Structure formats: structure tokens, C-alpha cells
C-alpha positions as protocol buffer text, in pm:
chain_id: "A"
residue {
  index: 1
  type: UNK
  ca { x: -97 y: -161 z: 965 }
}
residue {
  index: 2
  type: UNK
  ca { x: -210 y: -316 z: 652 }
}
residue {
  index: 3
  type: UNK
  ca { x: 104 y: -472 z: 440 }
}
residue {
  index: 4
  type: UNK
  ca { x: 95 y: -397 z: 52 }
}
residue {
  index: 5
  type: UNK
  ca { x: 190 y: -756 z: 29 }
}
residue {
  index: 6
  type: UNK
  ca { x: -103 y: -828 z: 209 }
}
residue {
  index: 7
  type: UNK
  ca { x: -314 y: -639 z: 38 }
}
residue {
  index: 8
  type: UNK
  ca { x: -215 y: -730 z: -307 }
}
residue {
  index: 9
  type: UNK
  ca { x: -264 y: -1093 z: -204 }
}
residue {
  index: 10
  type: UNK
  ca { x: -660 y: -1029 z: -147 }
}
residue {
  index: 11
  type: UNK
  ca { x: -691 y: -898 z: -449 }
}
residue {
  index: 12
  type: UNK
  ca { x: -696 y: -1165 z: -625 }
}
residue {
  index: 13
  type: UNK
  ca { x: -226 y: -1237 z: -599 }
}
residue {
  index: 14
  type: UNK
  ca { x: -180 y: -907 z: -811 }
}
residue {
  index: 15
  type: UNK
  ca { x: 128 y: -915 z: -847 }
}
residue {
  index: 16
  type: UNK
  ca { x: 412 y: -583 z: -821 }
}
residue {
  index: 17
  type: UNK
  ca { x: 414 y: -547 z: -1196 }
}
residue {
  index: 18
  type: UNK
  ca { x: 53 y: -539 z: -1198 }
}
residue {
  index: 19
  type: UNK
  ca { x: -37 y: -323 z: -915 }
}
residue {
  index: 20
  type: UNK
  ca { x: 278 y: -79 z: -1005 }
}
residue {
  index: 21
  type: UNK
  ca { x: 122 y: -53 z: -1406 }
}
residue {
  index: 22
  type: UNK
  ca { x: -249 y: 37 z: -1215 }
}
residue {
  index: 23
  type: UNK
  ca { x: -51 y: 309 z: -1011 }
}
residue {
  index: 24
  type: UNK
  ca { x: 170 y: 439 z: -1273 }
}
residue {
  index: 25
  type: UNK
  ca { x: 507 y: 355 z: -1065 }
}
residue {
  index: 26
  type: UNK
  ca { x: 780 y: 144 z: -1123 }
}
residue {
  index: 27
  type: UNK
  ca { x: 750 y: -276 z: -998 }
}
residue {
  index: 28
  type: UNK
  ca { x: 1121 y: -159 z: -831 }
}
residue {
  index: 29
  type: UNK
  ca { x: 913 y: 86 z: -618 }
}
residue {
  index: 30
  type: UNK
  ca { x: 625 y: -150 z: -470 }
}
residue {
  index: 31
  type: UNK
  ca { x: 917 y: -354 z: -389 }
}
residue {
  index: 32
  type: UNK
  ca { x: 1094 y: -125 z: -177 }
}
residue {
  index: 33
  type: UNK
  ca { x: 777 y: -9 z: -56 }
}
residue {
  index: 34
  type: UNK
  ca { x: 685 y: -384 z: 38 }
}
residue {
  index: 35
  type: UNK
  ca { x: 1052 y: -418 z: 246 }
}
residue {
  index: 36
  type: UNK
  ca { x: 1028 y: -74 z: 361 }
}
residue {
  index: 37
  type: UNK
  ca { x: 1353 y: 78 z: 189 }
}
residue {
  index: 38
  type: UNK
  ca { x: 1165 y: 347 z: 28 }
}
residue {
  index: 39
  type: UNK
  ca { x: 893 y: 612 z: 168 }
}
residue {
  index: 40
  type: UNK
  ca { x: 595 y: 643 z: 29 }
}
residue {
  index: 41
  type: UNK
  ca { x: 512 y: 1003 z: -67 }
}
residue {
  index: 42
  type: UNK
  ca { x: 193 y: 1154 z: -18 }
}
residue {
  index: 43
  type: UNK
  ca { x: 82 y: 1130 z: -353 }
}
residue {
  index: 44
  type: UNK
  ca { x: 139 y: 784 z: -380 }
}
residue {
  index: 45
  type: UNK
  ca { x: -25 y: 685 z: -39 }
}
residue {
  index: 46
  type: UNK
  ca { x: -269 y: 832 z: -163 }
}
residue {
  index: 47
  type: UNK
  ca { x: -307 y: 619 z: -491 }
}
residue {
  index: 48
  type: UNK
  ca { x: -260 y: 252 z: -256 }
}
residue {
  index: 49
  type: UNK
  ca { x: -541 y: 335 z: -40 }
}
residue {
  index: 50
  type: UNK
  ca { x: -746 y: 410 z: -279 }
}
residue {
  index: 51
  type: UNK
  ca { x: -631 y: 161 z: -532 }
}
residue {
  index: 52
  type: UNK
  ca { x: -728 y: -55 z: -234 }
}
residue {
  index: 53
  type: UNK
  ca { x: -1012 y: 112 z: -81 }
}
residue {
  index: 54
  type: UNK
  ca { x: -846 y: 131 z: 249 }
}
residue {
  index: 55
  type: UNK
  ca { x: -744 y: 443 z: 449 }
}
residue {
  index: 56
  type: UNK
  ca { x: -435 y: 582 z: 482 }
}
residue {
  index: 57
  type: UNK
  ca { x: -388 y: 542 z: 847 }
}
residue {
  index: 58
  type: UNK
  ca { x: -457 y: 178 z: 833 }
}
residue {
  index: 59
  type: UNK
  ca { x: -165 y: 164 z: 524 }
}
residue {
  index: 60
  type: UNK
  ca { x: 27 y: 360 z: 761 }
}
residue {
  index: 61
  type: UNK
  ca { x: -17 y: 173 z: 1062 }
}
residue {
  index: 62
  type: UNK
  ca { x: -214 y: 459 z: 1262 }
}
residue {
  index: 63
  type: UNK
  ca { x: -458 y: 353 z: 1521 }
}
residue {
  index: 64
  type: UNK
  ca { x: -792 y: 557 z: 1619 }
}
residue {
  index: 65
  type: UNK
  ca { x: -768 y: 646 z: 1991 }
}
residue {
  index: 66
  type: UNK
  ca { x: -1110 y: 584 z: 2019 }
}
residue {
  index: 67
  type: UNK
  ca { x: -1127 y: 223 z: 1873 }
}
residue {
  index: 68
  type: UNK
  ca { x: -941 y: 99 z: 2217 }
}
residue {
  index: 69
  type: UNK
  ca { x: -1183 y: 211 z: 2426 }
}
């Protein structure tokens, strides 16, 4: 599972305000996100993994079956 924490941190220490004005959602909302007190809809999944070039199953902590083999 990537962290947005994590992930904000290699990229360069954005910080909430920052990555929250790129996404066009509030710095209160990457927060939550970060302590998980708020789901992340679909939508805005969306936006972090690609804001971050990652997938969606890594930001959502989904493994590939076949990658343990």
C-alpha cells in the first residue's frame, strides 16, 4: 500500500495544501485521507494515482496474485 504521506514526501515534501490545490480538494481532505478518517471516492483515487503516476491498487493496498509466485 503506498501512503499519500509517503508519496507526497518523494515528490519533492509537497505538502497537503499543495497537493490538495493540484487535485482541486480541500488540504482538510488529504488529511483525513492521510489518517484514514475519510474514503477516498473513485474519482478522487483516481486523480492521486495519477497525480502520482502510481496505480490504484498499489494506493489501495491491493496485491497482484501473481507477483507472489
Amino acid at each position: 500500500m503506498k501512503k499519500i504521506s509517503e508519496l507526497r514526501a518523494q515528490h519533492g515534501n509537497l505538502t497537503q495544501r499543495e497537493l490538495a490545490d493540484s487535485l482541486n480538494v480541500t488540504q482538510a481532505s488529504i488529511s483525513r485521507w492521510e489518517q484514514n478518517q475519510l474514503s477516498i471516492g473513485g474519482e478522487n483515487l483516481i486523480k492521486l494515482a495519477k497525480f502520482f503516476k502510481v496505480t490504484t491498487d498499489e494506493l489501495l493496498g491491493i496485491e497482484d496474485e501473481n507477483s507472489s509466485h
